[in-house]
mmCIF file of C-alpha atoms in Angstrom:
data_model
loop_
_atom_site.group_PDB
_atom_site.id
_atom_site.type_symbol
_atom_site.label_atom_id
_atom_site.label_comp_id
_atom_site.label_asym_id
_atom_site.label_seq_id
_atom_site.Cartn_x
_atom_site.Cartn_y
_atom_site.Cartn_z
ATOM 1 C CA MET I 1 10.014 23.126 -15.194
ATOM 2 C CA ILE I 2 11.354 20.161 -12.630
ATOM 3 C CA ASN I 3 11.378 16.920 -14.869
ATOM 4 C CA ALA I 4 10.002 13.539 -13.820
ATOM 5 C CA GLU I 5 13.499 11.703 -13.534
ATOM 6 C CA THR I 6 14.221 14.584 -10.870
ATOM 7 C CA ILE I 7 11.195 14.107 -8.873
ATOM 8 C CA LYS I 8 11.192 9.967 -8.932
ATOM 9 C CA LYS I 9 15.474 9.915 -7.808
ATOM 10 C CA LEU I 10 14.156 12.671 -4.801
ATOM 11 C CA VAL I 11 11.721 10.124 -3.640
ATOM 12 C CA ASP I 12 13.581 7.553 -4.173
ATOM 13 C CA ASP I 13 16.314 8.674 -1.958
ATOM 14 C CA GLN I 14 13.747 9.625 0.780
ATOM 15 C CA LEU I 15 12.326 6.103 0.796
ATOM 16 C CA SER I 16 14.137 3.809 -0.353
ATOM 17 C CA SER I 17 14.295 -0.106 -1.004
ATOM 18 C CA ARG I 18 16.597 -1.012 1.667
ATOM 19 C CA ASP I 19 13.902 0.860 3.983
ATOM 20 C CA GLY I 20 10.894 -0.973 2.544
ATOM 21 C CA PHE I 21 9.799 1.531 -0.063
ATOM 22 C CA GLU I 22 8.839 0.807 -4.025
ATOM 23 C CA SER I 23 7.323 4.081 -6.158
ATOM 24 C CA HIS I 24 6.005 3.193 -9.731
ATOM 25 C CA MET I 25 5.641 6.310 -12.130
ATOM 26 C CA PHE I 26 2.544 5.989 -14.382
ATOM 27 C CA ARG I 27 0.415 8.862 -15.813
ATOM 28 C CA ILE I 28 -3.429 10.154 -14.531
ATOM 29 C CA GLY I 29 -4.417 9.250 -17.985
ATOM 30 C CA ALA I 30 -3.789 5.456 -17.627
ATOM 31 C CA TYR I 31 -5.645 5.618 -14.497
ATOM 32 C CA ASN I 32 -8.649 7.205 -15.108
ATOM 33 C CA GLN I 33 -9.027 4.833 -17.874
ATOM 34 C CA ALA I 34 -8.439 1.665 -16.046
ATOM 35 C CA VAL I 35 -11.804 3.422 -13.603
ATOM 36 C CA GLU I 36 -13.634 4.592 -16.783
ATOM 37 C CA GLU I 37 -16.322 2.189 -15.728
ATOM 38 C CA ASN I 38 -16.749 3.735 -12.138
ATOM 39 C CA GLY I 39 -16.150 7.299 -13.410
ATOM 40 C CA VAL I 40 -16.604 8.362 -10.138
ATOM 41 C CA PHE I 41 -13.154 7.404 -9.186
ATOM 42 C CA ALA I 42 -11.603 9.491 -12.449
ATOM 43 C CA LEU I 43 -9.291 12.264 -11.110
ATOM 44 C CA PRO I 44 -9.026 15.925 -12.642
ATOM 45 C CA TYR I 45 -5.771 16.397 -13.998
ATOM 46 C CA GLU I 46 -4.892 16.245 -17.865
ATOM 47 C CA ASP I 47 -4.093 12.160 -19.273
ATOM 48 C CA SER I 48 -0.352 12.834 -19.443
ATOM 49 C CA THR I 49 0.209 14.218 -15.748
ATOM 50 C CA MET I 50 2.828 12.600 -13.589
ATOM 51 C CA ALA I 51 2.238 9.774 -10.737
ATOM 52 C CA LEU I 52 3.605 8.160 -8.185
ATOM 53 C CA LEU I 53 2.435 5.145 -6.537
ATOM 54 C CA ILE I 54 4.542 4.260 -3.229
ATOM 55 C CA LEU I 55 4.139 1.205 -2.011
ATOM 56 C CA SER I 56 5.734 -0.909 0.878
ATOM 57 C CA THR I 57 7.781 -4.061 0.942
ATOM 58 C CA PRO I 58 8.145 -6.662 3.685
ATOM 59 C CA ASP I 59 11.449 -4.490 4.938
ATOM 60 C CA MET I 60 9.440 -1.826 6.627
ATOM 61 C CA PHE I 61 8.250 -3.503 8.753
ATOM 62 C CA ASP I 62 11.190 -4.738 10.254
ATOM 63 C CA VAL I 63 13.586 -2.015 9.050
ATOM 64 C CA ALA I 64 12.451 2.085 9.030
ATOM 65 C CA PHE I 65 9.028 1.223 10.931
ATOM 66 C CA ARG I 66 11.348 -0.258 14.229
ATOM 67 C CA LYS I 67 13.931 2.007 13.669
ATOM 68 C CA TRP I 68 10.755 4.741 14.575
ATOM 69 C CA VAL I 69 8.966 2.930 17.098
ATOM 70 C CA VAL I 70 11.861 2.579 19.132
ATOM 71 C CA GLN I 71 12.474 6.779 18.341
ATOM 72 C CA LYS I 72 9.002 6.839 19.652
ATOM 73 C CA THR I 73 10.294 5.193 22.987
ATOM 74 C CA ILE I 74 13.389 6.998 23.821
ATOM 75 C CA GLU I 75 11.018 10.023 22.912
ATOM 76 C CA TYR I 76 8.241 9.655 25.272
ATOM 77 C CA GLY I 77 10.506 8.131 27.470
ATOM 78 C CA SER I 78 8.625 4.337 27.661
ATOM 79 C CA PHE I 79 6.886 1.690 25.957
ATOM 80 C CA ASP I 80 4.244 1.967 27.285
ATOM 81 C CA ASP I 81 3.439 6.172 26.994
ATOM 82 C CA VAL I 82 3.641 5.492 23.418
ATOM 83 C CA CYS I 83 0.802 3.114 23.154
ATOM 84 C CA GLU I 84 -0.767 5.567 24.862
ATOM 85 C CA ILE I 85 -0.232 8.439 22.742
ATOM 86 C CA ILE I 86 -0.394 7.053 19.302
ATOM 87 C CA SER I 87 -2.969 5.376 18.293
ATOM 88 C CA SER I 88 -2.233 4.141 14.645
ATOM 89 C CA PRO I 89 1.307 3.745 14.698
ATOM 90 C CA ILE I 90 1.942 2.403 10.798
ATOM 91 C CA GLN I 91 -0.224 5.286 10.010
ATOM 92 C CA ASN I 92 1.735 7.990 12.345
ATOM 93 C CA PHE I 93 5.146 6.481 11.012
ATOM 94 C CA LEU I 94 4.178 6.666 7.742
ATOM 95 C CA GLU I 95 2.980 10.600 7.970
ATOM 96 C CA ASP I 96 6.467 11.354 9.961
ATOM 97 C CA ARG I 97 8.088 9.593 6.916
ATOM 98 C CA LEU I 98 6.353 11.593 4.164
ATOM 99 C CA GLU I 99 7.123 14.553 6.497
ATOM 100 C CA VAL I 100 10.203 14.612 5.326
ATOM 101 C CA LEU I 101 9.624 14.290 1.922
ATOM 102 C CA ILE I 102 7.388 16.422 1.296
ATOM 103 C CA GLU I 103 9.325 19.223 2.894
ATOM 104 C CA LYS I 104 12.233 18.142 0.924
ATOM 105 C CA LEU I 105 10.127 18.034 -2.675
ATOM 106 C CA ARG I 106 8.232 22.102 -2.328
ATOM 107 C CA ASN I 107 11.760 22.862 -2.867
ATOM 108 C CA ILE I 108 12.119 21.688 -6.058
ATOM 109 C CA GLU I 109 7.850 21.665 -6.865
ATOM 110 C CA VAL I 110 5.608 23.427 -4.830
ATOM 111 C CA ASN I 111 2.269 21.742 -6.977
ATOM 112 C CA PHE I 112 1.588 18.090 -5.980
ATOM 113 C CA GLU I 113 -1.352 16.542 -4.224
ATOM 114 C CA VAL I 114 -0.867 13.198 -1.561
ATOM 115 C CA LEU I 115 -3.269 11.062 -1.875
ATOM 116 C CA HIS I 116 -3.503 7.953 1.061
ATOM 117 C CA ASP I 117 -4.684 4.805 0.955
ATOM 118 C CA TYR I 118 -7.140 5.894 3.550
ATOM 119 C CA SER I 119 -7.781 9.509 1.885
ATOM 120 C CA MET I 120 -11.932 9.574 1.841
ATOM 121 C CA THR I 121 -14.606 12.105 0.429
ATOM 122 C CA PRO I 122 -16.846 13.191 2.343
ATOM 123 C CA GLN I 123 -19.032 10.449 1.693
ATOM 124 C CA ARG I 124 -17.275 8.223 2.840
ATOM 125 C CA ARG I 125 -15.966 6.817 -0.909
ATOM 126 C CA PRO I 126 -12.205 6.786 -1.468
ATOM 127 C CA LYS I 127 -10.233 9.417 -3.380
ATOM 128 C CA ILE I 128 -8.725 6.627 -5.370
ATOM 129 C CA LEU I 129 -8.469 3.271 -6.070
ATOM 130 C CA MET I 130 -5.019 1.913 -5.302
ATOM 131 C CA GLN I 131 -5.008 -1.677 -6.353
ATOM 132 C CA THR I 132 -6.188 -0.443 -9.558
ATOM 133 C CA CYS I 133 -3.131 1.997 -9.529
ATOM 134 C CA GLY I 134 -0.664 -0.572 -8.643
ATOM 135 C CA HIS I 135 -1.832 -2.869 -12.219
ATOM 136 C CA VAL I 136 -1.944 0.887 -14.288
ATOM 137 C CA ALA I 137 2.177 1.490 -12.873
ATOM 138 C CA GLY I 138 2.813 -2.117 -13.093
ATOM 139 C CA ALA I 139 3.210 -2.663 -9.442
ATOM 140 C CA ALA I 140 1.137 -5.599 -8.588
ATOM 141 C CA PHE I 141 -1.383 -7.438 -10.980
ATOM 142 C CA TYR I 142 -4.611 -6.526 -10.352
ATOM 143 C CA TYR I 143 -7.250 -9.812 -10.170
ATOM 144 C CA GLN I 144 -10.906 -8.792 -9.989
ATOM 145 C CA PRO I 145 -13.909 -10.921 -8.930
ATOM 146 C CA ARG I 146 -15.619 -10.199 -12.375
ATOM 147 C CA HIS I 147 -12.597 -11.452 -14.526
ATOM 148 C CA PHE I 148 -12.896 -14.828 -13.350
ATOM 149 C CA GLN I 149 -16.714 -15.915 -13.192
ATOM 150 C CA GLU I 150 -17.326 -19.496 -15.013
ATOM 151 C CA ASP I 151 -20.473 -19.499 -17.169
ATOM 152 C CA GLY I 152 -23.515 -21.601 -14.513
ATOM 153 C CA ILE I 153 -21.485 -21.610 -11.523
ATOM 154 C CA SER I 154 -22.886 -19.194 -9.078
ATOM 155 C CA TRP I 155 -19.574 -17.604 -7.655
ATOM 156 C CA PRO I 156 -18.264 -15.690 -5.340
ATOM 157 C CA VAL I 157 -21.110 -18.347 -3.195
ATOM 158 C CA LYS I 158 -23.904 -15.321 -1.555
ATOM 159 C CA GLY I 159 -24.730 -14.699 1.831
ATOM 160 C CA ARG I 160 -20.806 -15.494 3.272
ATOM 161 C CA MET I 161 -19.260 -11.859 3.463
ATOM 162 C CA GLY I 162 -20.402 -10.055 7.340
ATOM 163 C CA PRO I 163 -23.168 -7.391 6.717
ATOM 164 C CA ASN I 164 -22.226 -4.133 4.681
ATOM 165 C CA LEU I 165 -19.352 -6.078 3.721
ATOM 166 C CA LYS I 166 -17.994 -6.527 -0.206
ATOM 167 C CA PHE I 167 -16.361 -9.285 -1.889
ATOM 168 C CA ILE I 168 -13.240 -7.308 -3.594
ATOM 169 C CA GLY I 169 -10.182 -7.875 -5.499
ATOM 170 C CA LEU I 170 -6.978 -9.281 -4.683
ATOM 171 C CA SER I 171 -3.316 -7.265 -5.438
ATOM 172 C CA LEU I 172 -0.165 -9.717 -5.975
ATOM 173 C CA HIS I 173 3.257 -8.808 -6.450
ATOM 174 C CA PRO I 174 5.753 -11.033 -8.739
ATOM 175 C CA VAL I 175 8.173 -11.340 -6.063
ATOM 176 C CA TYR I 176 6.468 -10.351 -2.495
ATOM 177 C CA GLY I 177 3.189 -12.263 -3.157
ATOM 178 C CA GLY I 178 0.497 -10.220 -0.808
ATOM 179 C CA HIS I 179 3.641 -9.228 1.817
ATOM 180 C CA PHE I 180 3.320 -6.444 0.617
ATOM 181 C CA ALA I 181 0.516 -2.730 0.952
ATOM 182 C CA PHE I 182 0.481 0.101 -1.646
ATOM 183 C CA ARG I 183 0.269 3.363 0.757
ATOM 184 C CA SER I 184 0.291 6.592 -1.387
ATOM 185 C CA VAL I 185 0.097 8.343 -4.545
ATOM 186 C CA LEU I 186 2.228 11.695 -5.437
ATOM 187 C CA ILE I 187 0.659 14.007 -8.432
ATOM 188 C CA PHE I 188 2.579 16.348 -10.220
ATOM 189 C CA PRO I 189 -0.179 18.347 -11.668
ATOM 190 C CA ASN I 190 2.804 20.945 -13.354
ATOM 191 C CA VAL I 191 4.643 17.738 -14.565
ATOM 192 C CA ARG I 192 3.872 16.062 -17.881
ATOM 193 C CA ILE I 193 5.352 12.850 -18.736
ATOM 194 C CA PRO I 194 3.199 11.950 -22.453
ATOM 195 C CA GLU I 195 5.634 9.671 -23.892
ATOM 196 C CA PHE I 196 6.109 7.347 -21.078
ATOM 197 C CA CYS I 197 4.685 4.330 -21.249
ATOM 198 C CA GLU I 198 3.383 2.388 -18.022
ATOM 199 C CA SER I 199 5.049 -1.401 -17.493
ATOM 200 C CA VAL I 200 2.622 -3.940 -18.088
ATOM 201 C CA PRO I 201 1.946 -6.281 -14.537
ATOM 202 C CA ARG I 202 2.627 -9.736 -14.445
ATOM 203 C CA PRO I 203 0.551 -12.540 -13.732
ATOM 204 C CA ILE I 204 1.260 -14.748 -11.039
ATOM 205 C CA LEU I 205 -1.882 -16.951 -10.934
ATOM 206 C CA THR I 206 -2.812 -18.206 -14.468
ATOM 207 C CA GLU I 207 -5.538 -20.465 -13.511
ATOM 208 C CA PRO I 208 -9.095 -19.675 -13.336
ATOM 209 C CA GLU I 209 -9.220 -21.838 -10.048
ATOM 210 C CA ASP I 210 -6.386 -20.457 -7.997
ATOM 211 C CA VAL I 211 -7.140 -17.102 -8.678
ATOM 212 C CA ARG I 212 -10.080 -17.671 -7.215
ATOM 213 C CA ALA I 213 -8.595 -19.557 -4.143
ATOM 214 C CA ALA I 214 -6.858 -16.703 -3.569
ATOM 215 C CA LEU I 215 -9.808 -14.392 -3.761
ATOM 216 C CA GLU I 216 -11.429 -16.429 -0.549
ATOM 217 C CA LYS I 217 -8.922 -16.938 1.202
ATOM 218 C CA PHE I 218 -8.295 -13.033 1.360
ATOM 219 C CA ASN I 219 -12.049 -12.315 1.444
ATOM 220 C CA TYR I 220 -13.244 -14.642 4.087
ATOM 221 C CA ASN I 221 -9.655 -15.849 5.928
ATOM 222 C CA TRP I 222 -7.283 -12.619 5.406
ATOM 223 C CA LYS I 223 -6.312 -12.396 9.321
ATOM 224 C CA ASP I 224 -4.458 -15.726 8.769
ATOM 225 C CA SER I 225 -2.226 -14.559 5.940
ATOM 226 C CA GLY I 226 -2.971 -17.457 3.765
ATOM 227 C CA PHE I 227 -3.444 -14.971 0.858
ATOM 228 C CA ARG I 228 0.242 -13.407 0.996
ATOM 229 C CA ASP I 229 1.461 -16.693 -0.318
ATOM 230 C CA PHE I 230 -0.603 -17.386 -3.649
ATOM 231 C CA GLY I 231 2.102 -17.322 -6.060
ATOM 232 C CA ASN I 232 4.699 -18.496 -4.087
ATOM 233 C CA PRO I 233 6.469 -14.839 -2.919
ATOM 234 C CA SER I 234 10.417 -14.913 -2.698
ATOM 235 C CA ARG I 235 9.998 -12.400 -0.652
ATOM 236 C CA ARG I 236 7.578 -12.397 2.736
ATOM 237 C CA TYR I 237 6.485 -10.483 5.814
ATOM 238 C CA SER I 238 8.131 -12.355 9.235
ATOM 239 C CA THR I 239 6.000 -14.015 11.990
ATOM 240 C CA THR I 240 6.172 -10.869 13.815
ATOM 241 C CA GLN I 241 4.356 -8.643 10.982
ATOM 242 C CA MET I 242 1.835 -11.079 10.539
ATOM 243 C CA GLU I 243 1.015 -11.092 13.745
ATOM 244 C CA PHE I 244 0.505 -7.460 14.269
ATOM 245 C CA PHE I 245 -1.148 -7.026 10.906
ATOM 246 C CA GLY I 246 -4.158 -9.503 11.994
ATOM 247 C CA ARG I 247 -4.326 -8.535 15.226
ATOM 248 C CA PRO I 248 -7.405 -5.975 15.869
ATOM 249 C CA VAL I 249 -5.941 -2.326 16.051
ATOM 250 C CA ALA I 250 -5.978 -2.030 19.532
ATOM 251 C CA GLU I 251 -3.728 -5.145 20.547
ATOM 252 C CA ARG I 252 -1.610 -4.036 17.750
ATOM 253 C CA TRP I 253 0.857 -2.559 19.930
ATOM 254 C CA GLU I 254 1.463 -4.963 22.338
ATOM 255 C CA VAL I 255 3.076 -7.110 19.101
ATOM 256 C CA LEU I 256 5.852 -5.314 19.704
ATOM 257 C CA ARG I 257 6.836 -4.867 23.607
ATOM 258 C CA PRO I 258 9.247 -7.784 22.663
ATOM 259 C CA TRP I 259 11.383 -5.116 20.349
ATOM 260 C CA ILE I 260 11.935 -3.311 23.413
ATOM 261 C CA ASP I 261 12.153 -5.849 26.507
ATOM 262 C CA GLY I 262 14.184 -6.946 24.433
ATOM 263 C CA GLY I 263 17.307 -4.637 23.812
ATOM 264 C CA ALA I 264 15.807 -3.287 20.399
ATOM 265 C CA LYS I 265 17.069 0.496 22.007
ATOM 266 C CA ASN I 266 20.549 -0.177 20.910
ATOM 267 C CA ILE I 267 19.017 -0.560 17.156
ATOM 268 C CA ASP I 268 21.496 1.274 14.603
#
């Protein structure tokens, strides 16, 4: 039977840190225990089942994604054609990267499931809670609003969120702060890691008022990316990357045009 270390090495080779990816191992049982209060999100696997969380770091956008945009421009003939054909650039880029990984994984283990940050049930419910995975795996600390209430104070203030929007939690990484994203989880039902002990995430905000400020910034003004800098991260998104994620989806391609107009076709 294939072991967990072999799988993790293959994943790390294909989604390397130099291209802006990290993988973090955890047991499904640890995740299920964390979502016990909301059992609808529990996953139907044995507790010791191996899972790998994939997250992207600041380098993903400026290194791997940039190369992909250039390659697609060459493939389709022009940047405008790429913009017209590909409606979700980051999603398509990640799917291309995972397609190569999945093919290689199938050579050593055919039974696995891939869940993405956008994977939904027919009821439009997330198939997995990525921020919970991040906390359980020790990748980033998940600050949940319910843990930072204060006696006698109504917080968060009701009525500030838009219609059908919920005030939600925020994950902060010890190196990247909010300059990262959870992307996918790989689950291997035939691979068991009963003795594995997940890392404990390190909180980078220690004062409740700082946590509340970060959560408010994230929920009320996420487009300006200010929430990402809480905890003084040592690695940050570039200006182009923050502008890209702060724009409406339909406007994001134009942020990338200078990559091509500026001679990026010569990128290695």
